[in-house]
mmCIF file of C-alpha atoms in Angstrom:
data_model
loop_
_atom_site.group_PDB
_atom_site.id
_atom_site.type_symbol
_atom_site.label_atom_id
_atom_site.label_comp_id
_atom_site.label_asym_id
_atom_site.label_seq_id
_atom_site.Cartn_x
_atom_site.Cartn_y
_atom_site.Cartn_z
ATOM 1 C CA UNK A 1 -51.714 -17.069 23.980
ATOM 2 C CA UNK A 2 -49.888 -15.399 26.697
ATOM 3 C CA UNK A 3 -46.082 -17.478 27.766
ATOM 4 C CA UNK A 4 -46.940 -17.966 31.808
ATOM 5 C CA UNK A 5 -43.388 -18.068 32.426
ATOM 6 C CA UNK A 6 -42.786 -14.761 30.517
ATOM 7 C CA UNK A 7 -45.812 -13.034 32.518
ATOM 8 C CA UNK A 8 -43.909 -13.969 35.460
ATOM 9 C CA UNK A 9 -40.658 -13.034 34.535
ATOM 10 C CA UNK A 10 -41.970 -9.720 33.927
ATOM 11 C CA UNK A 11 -43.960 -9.482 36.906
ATOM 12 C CA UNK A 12 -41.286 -10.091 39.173
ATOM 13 C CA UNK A 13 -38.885 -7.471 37.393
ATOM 14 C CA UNK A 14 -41.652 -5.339 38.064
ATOM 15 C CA UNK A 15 -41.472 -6.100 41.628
ATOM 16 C CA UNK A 16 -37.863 -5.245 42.158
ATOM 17 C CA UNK A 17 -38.306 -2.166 40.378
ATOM 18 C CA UNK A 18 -41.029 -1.386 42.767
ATOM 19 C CA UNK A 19 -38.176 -2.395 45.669
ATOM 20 C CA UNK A 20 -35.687 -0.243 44.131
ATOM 21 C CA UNK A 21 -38.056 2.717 43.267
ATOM 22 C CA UNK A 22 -39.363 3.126 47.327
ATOM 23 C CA UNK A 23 -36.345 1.684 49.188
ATOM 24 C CA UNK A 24 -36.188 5.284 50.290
ATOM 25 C CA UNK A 25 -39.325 4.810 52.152
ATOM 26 C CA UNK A 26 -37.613 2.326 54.692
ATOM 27 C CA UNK A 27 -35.605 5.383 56.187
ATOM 28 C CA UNK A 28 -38.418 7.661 56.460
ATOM 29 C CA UNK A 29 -40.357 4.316 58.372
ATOM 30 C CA UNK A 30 -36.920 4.406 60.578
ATOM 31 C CA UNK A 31 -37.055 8.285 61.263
ATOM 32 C CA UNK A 32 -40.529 7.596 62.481
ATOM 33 C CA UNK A 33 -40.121 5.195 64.467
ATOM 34 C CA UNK A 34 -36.823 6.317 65.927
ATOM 35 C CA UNK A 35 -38.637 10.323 67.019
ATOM 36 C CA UNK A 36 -41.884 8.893 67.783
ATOM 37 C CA UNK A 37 -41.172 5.239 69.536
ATOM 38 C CA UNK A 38 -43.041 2.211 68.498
ATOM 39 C CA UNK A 39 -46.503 2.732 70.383
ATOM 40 C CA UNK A 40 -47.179 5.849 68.538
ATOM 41 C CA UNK A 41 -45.183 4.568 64.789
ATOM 42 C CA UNK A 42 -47.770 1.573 65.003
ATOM 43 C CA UNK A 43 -50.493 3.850 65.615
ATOM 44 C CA UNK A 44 -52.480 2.711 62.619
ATOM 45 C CA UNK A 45 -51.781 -0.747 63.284
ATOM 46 C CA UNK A 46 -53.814 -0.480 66.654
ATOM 47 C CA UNK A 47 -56.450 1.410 64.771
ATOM 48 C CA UNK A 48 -56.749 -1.386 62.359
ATOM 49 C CA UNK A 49 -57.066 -4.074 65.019
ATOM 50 C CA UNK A 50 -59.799 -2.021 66.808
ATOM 51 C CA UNK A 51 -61.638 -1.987 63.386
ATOM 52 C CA UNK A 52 -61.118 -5.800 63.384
ATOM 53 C CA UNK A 53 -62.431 -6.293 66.710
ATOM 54 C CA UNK A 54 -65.461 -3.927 66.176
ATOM 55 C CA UNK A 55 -66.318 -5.476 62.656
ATOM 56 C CA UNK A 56 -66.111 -9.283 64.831
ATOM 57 C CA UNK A 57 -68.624 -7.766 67.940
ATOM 58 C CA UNK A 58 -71.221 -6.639 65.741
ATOM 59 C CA UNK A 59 -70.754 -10.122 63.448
ATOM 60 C CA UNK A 60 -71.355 -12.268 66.977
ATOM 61 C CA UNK A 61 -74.316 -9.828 67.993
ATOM 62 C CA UNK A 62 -76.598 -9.218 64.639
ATOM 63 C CA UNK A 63 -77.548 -11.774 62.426
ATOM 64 C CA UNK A 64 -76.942 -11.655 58.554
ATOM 65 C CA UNK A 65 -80.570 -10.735 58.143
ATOM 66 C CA UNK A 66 -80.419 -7.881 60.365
ATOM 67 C CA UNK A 67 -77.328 -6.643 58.855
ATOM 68 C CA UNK A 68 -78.390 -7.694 54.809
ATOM 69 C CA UNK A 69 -79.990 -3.976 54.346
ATOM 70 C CA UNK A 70 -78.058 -1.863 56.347
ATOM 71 C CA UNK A 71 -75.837 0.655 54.176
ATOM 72 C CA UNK A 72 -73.272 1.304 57.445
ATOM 73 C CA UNK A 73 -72.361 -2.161 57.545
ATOM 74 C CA UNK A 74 -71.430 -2.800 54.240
ATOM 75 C CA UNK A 75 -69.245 0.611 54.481
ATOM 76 C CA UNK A 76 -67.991 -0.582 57.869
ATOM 77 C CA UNK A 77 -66.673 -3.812 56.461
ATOM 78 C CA UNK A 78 -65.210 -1.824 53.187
ATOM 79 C CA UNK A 79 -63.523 0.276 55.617
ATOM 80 C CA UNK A 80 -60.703 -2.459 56.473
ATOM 81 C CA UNK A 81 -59.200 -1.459 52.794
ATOM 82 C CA UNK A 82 -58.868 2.063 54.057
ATOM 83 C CA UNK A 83 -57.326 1.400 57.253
ATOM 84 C CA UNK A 84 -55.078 -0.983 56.003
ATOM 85 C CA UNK A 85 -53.335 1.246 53.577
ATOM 86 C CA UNK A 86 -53.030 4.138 56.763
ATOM 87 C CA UNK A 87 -49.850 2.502 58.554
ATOM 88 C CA UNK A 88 -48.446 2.404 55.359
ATOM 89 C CA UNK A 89 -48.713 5.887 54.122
ATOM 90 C CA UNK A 90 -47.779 7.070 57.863
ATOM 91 C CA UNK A 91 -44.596 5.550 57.864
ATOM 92 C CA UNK A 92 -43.769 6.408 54.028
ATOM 93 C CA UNK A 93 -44.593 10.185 54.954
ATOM 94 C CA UNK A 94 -47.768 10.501 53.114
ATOM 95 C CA UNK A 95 -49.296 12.596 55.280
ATOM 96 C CA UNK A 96 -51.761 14.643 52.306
ATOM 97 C CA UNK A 97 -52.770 11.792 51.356
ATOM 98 C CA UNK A 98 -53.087 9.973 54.388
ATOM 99 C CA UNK A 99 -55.665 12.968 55.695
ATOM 100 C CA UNK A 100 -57.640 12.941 52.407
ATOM 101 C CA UNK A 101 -57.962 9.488 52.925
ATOM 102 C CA UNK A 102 -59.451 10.624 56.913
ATOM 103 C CA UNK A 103 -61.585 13.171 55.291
ATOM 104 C CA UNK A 104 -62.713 10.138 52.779
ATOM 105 C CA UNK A 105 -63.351 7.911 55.578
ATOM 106 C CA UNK A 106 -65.665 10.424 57.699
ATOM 107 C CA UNK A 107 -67.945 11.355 55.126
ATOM 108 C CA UNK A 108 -68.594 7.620 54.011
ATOM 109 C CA UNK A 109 -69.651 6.335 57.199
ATOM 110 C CA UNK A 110 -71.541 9.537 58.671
ATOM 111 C CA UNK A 111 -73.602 9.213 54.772
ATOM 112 C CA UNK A 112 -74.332 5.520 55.659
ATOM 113 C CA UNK A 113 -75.662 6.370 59.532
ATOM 114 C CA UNK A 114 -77.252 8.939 57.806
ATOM 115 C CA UNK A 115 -79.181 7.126 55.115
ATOM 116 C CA UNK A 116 -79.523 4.208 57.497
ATOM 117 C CA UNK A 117 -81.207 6.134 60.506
ATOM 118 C CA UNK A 118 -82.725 8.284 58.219
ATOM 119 C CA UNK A 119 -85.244 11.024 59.786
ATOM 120 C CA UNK A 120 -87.914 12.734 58.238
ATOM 121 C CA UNK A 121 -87.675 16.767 58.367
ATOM 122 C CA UNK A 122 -90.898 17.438 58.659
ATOM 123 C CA UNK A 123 -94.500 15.450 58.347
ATOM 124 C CA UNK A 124 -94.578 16.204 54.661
ATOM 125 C CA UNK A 125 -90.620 14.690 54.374
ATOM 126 C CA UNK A 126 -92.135 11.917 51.732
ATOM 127 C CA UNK A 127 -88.643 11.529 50.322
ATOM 128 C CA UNK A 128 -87.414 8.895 53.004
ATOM 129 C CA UNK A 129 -84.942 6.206 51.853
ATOM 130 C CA UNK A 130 -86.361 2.862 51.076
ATOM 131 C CA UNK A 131 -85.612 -0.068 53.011
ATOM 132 C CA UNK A 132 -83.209 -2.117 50.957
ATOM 133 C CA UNK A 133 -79.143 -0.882 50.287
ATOM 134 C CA UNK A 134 -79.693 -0.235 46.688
ATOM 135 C CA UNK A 135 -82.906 1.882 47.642
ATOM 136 C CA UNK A 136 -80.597 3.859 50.111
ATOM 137 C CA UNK A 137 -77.923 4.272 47.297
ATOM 138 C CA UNK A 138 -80.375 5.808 45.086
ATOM 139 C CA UNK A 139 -81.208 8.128 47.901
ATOM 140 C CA UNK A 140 -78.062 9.263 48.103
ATOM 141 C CA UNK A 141 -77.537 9.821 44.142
ATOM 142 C CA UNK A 142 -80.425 12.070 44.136
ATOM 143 C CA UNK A 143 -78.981 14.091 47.144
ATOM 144 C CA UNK A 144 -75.538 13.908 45.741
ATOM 145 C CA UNK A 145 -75.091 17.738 46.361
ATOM 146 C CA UNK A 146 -76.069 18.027 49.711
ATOM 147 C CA UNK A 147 -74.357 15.294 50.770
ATOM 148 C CA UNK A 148 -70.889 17.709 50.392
ATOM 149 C CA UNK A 149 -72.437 20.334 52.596
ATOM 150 C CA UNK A 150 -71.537 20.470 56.800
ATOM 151 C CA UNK A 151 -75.077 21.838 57.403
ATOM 152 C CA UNK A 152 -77.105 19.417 55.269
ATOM 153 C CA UNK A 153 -75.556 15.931 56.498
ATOM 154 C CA UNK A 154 -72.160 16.203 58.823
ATOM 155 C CA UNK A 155 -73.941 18.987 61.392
ATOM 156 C CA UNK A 156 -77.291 16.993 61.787
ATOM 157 C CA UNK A 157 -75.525 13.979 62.223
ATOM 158 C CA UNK A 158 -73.227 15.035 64.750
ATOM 159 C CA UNK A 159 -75.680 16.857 66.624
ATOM 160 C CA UNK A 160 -77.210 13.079 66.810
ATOM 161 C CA UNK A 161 -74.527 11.410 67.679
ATOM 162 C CA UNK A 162 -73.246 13.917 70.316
ATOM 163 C CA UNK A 163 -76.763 15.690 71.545
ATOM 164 C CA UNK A 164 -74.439 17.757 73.708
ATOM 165 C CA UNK A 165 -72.172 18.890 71.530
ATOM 166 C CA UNK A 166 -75.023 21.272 70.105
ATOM 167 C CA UNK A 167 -73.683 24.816 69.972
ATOM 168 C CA UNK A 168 -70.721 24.443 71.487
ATOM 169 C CA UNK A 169 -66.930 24.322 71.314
ATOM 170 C CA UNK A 170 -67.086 20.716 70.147
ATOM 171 C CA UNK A 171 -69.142 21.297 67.494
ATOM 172 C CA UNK A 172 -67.193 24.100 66.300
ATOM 173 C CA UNK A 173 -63.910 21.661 66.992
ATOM 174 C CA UNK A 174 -65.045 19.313 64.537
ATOM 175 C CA UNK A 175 -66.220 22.178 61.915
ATOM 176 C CA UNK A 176 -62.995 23.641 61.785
ATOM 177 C CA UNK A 177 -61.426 20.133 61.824
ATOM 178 C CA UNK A 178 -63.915 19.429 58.490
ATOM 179 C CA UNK A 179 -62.818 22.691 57.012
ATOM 180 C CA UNK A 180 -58.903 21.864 57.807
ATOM 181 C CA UNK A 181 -59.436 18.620 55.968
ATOM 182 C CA UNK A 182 -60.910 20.326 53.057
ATOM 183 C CA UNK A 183 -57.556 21.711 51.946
ATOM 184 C CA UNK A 184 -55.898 18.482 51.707
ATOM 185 C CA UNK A 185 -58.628 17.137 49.316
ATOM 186 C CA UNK A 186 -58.551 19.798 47.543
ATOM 187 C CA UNK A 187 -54.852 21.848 46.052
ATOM 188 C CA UNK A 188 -55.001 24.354 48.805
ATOM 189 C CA UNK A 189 -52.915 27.413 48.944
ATOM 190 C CA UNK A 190 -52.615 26.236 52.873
ATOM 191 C CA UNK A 191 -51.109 22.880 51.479
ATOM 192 C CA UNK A 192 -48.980 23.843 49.216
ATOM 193 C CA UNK A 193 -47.843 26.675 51.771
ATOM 194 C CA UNK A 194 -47.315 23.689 54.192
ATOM 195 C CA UNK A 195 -44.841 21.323 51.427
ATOM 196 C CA UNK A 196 -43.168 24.485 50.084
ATOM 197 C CA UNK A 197 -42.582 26.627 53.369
ATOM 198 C CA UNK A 198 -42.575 24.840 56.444
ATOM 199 C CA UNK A 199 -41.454 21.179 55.371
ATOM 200 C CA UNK A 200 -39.295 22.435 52.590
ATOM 201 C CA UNK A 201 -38.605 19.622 49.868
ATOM 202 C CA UNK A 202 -42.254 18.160 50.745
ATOM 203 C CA UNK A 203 -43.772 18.614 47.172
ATOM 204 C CA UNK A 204 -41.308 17.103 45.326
ATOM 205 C CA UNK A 205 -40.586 13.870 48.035
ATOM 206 C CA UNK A 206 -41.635 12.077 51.056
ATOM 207 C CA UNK A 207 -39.999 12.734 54.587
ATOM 208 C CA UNK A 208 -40.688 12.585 58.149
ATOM 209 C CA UNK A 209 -41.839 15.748 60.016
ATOM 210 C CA UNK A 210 -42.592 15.150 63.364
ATOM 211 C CA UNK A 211 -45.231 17.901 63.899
ATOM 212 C CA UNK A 212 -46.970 16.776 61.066
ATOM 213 C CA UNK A 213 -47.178 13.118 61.863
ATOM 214 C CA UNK A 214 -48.331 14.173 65.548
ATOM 215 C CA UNK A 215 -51.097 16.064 64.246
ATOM 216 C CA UNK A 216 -51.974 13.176 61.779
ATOM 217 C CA UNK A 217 -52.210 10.935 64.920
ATOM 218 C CA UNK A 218 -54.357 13.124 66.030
ATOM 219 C CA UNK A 219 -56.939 13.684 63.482
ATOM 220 C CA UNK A 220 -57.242 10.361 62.736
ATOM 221 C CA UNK A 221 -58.447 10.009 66.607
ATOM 222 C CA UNK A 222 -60.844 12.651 66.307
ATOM 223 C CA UNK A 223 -62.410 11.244 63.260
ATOM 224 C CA UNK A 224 -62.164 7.676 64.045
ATOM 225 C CA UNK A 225 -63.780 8.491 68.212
ATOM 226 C CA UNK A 226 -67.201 9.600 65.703
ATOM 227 C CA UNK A 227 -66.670 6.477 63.149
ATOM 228 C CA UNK A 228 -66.554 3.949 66.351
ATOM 229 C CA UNK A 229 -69.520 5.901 67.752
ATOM 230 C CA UNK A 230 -71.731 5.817 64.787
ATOM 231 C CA UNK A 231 -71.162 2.745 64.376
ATOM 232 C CA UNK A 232 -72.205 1.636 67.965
ATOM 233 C CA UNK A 233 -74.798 3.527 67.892
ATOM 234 C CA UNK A 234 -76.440 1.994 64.391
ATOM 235 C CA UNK A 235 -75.547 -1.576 66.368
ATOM 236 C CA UNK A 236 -76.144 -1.184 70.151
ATOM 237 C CA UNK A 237 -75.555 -4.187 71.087
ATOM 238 C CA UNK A 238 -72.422 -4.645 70.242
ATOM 239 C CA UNK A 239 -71.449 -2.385 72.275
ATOM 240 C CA UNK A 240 -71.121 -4.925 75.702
ATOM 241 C CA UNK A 241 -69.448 -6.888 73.506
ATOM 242 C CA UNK A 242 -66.864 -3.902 72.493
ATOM 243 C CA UNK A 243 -66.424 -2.803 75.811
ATOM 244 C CA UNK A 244 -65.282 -6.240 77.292
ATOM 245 C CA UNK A 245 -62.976 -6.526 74.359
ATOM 246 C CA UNK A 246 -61.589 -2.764 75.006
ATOM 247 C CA UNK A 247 -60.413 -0.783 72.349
ATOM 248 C CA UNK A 248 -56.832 -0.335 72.094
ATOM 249 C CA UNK A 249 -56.353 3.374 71.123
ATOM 250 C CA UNK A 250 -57.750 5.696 73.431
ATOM 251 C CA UNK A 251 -60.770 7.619 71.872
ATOM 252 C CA UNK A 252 -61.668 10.382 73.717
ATOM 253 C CA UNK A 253 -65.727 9.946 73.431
ATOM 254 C CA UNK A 254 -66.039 6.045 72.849
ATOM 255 C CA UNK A 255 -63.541 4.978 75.361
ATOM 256 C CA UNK A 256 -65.331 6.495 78.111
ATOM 257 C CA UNK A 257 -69.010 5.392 76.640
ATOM 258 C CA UNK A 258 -67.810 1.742 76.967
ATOM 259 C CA UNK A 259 -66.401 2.368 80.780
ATOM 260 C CA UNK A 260 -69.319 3.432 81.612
ATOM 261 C CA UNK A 261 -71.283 0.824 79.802
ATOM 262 C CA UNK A 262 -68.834 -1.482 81.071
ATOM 263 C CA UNK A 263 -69.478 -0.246 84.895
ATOM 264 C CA UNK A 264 -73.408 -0.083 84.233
ATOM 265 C CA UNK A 265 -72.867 -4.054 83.122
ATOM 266 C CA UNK A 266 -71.167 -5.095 86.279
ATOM 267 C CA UNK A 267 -73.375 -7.229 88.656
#
């Protein structure tokens, strides 16, 4: 039988070895916030309250039954163990792994909306989901491979979720953002150019680069405006809710759906 008091002993030595091993962190966290000031260093702290907030509107607006089969909420309300890692890895540095983790996030909730709002192709489409989660997980096993592809899952959806996007510079935004993302999930030549050449010292450690944690802002905006709007559009009416609440990062698309929604709601 295990000692208790030895388990602990040993768990706390662990601890301060953990302390010892990433006090370096605490600098790169002061770098950050020193060059970017606080609103933009707590970034992903505002994103994670938003996701909060969200994850409460559709709770007070759909009942458990409504919700018990639907594939997006369960990955909405898994989501909170993604987000709440982000501020984390922003302000140690870990910016690859913080965009993998972006790239991670889009495809898991644009599957779910997928599987969820499921349309047919055509009138011989007999493959449809069925209604339950589990059914809509074995859907997606047996589609496994086209559920990687932009033109088989991401495009369609997008095209649903932004009708007008169809053809245009957006759309071919969000490609190219898609494609960017695929070198961090994958050991790029363009990301080990980027920790070798221009942050030099980047492989081998953790540091603050400006540029970089700018443009990590900003991804995380541009994926998270299409997470907030999938979502709201799988659960409508949360969206009065949402829009009474406000958000409290600006996202481009959603922010400006709830003012308006807002406005429309006005007596």
């Amino acid at each position: 039988m295990v000692n208790q008091e030895t388990t602990l002993t040993e768990a706390d030595h662990l601890l301060s070895l953990l302390g010892e091993q990433y006090e370096h962190l605490r600098k790169i966290a002061a770098d950050t916030f020193r060059s970017l000031g606080k609103e933009r260093a707590v970034y992903f702290t505002s994103l994670t309250n938003d996701w909060i907030d969200t994850l409460s509107t559709i709770l007070d607006t759909y009942s458990k039954d409504e919700l018990s089969n639907s594939l997006m909420y369960i990955c909405f309300s898994g989501l909170f163990k993604e987000v709440y890692w982000f501020q984390l890895l922003f302000l140690a540095g870990n910016y690859p792994l913080l965009h993998r983790s972006l790239r991670f996030v889009w495809e898991m909730i644009f599957r779910a909306y997928y599987v969820d709002t499921y349309e047919r192709k055509s009138p011989d489409d007999h493959e449809s989901p069925g209604p339950t989660v589990d059914d809509k997980v074995e859907w997606l096993a047996r589609h496994e491979r086209e559920m990687f592809r932009w033109g088989e899952f991401v495009k369609p959806t997008l095209q649903r979720l932004l009708p007008q996007a169809k053809g245009t510079e957006i759309e071919k935004c969000y490609k190219s953002l898609w494609d960017k993302l695929h070198e961090y999930v994958h050991p790029s030549k363009a990301l080990l150019d980027r920790m070798v050449v221009d942050v030099p010292g980047f492989l081998m450690t953790d540091r603050f680069d400006k540029e970089w944690a700018l443009e990590t802002i900003e991804t995380a905006t541009m994926i998270f405006d299409l997470v907030w709007l999938a979502v709201i559009s799988r659960f409508p009416r949360c969206a009065g809710l949402l829009a009474q609440k406000k958000l409290l990062v600006e996202y481009p698309i959603v922010t400006a759906a709830l003012e308006n929604f807002s406005a429309i709601e006005q007596p």
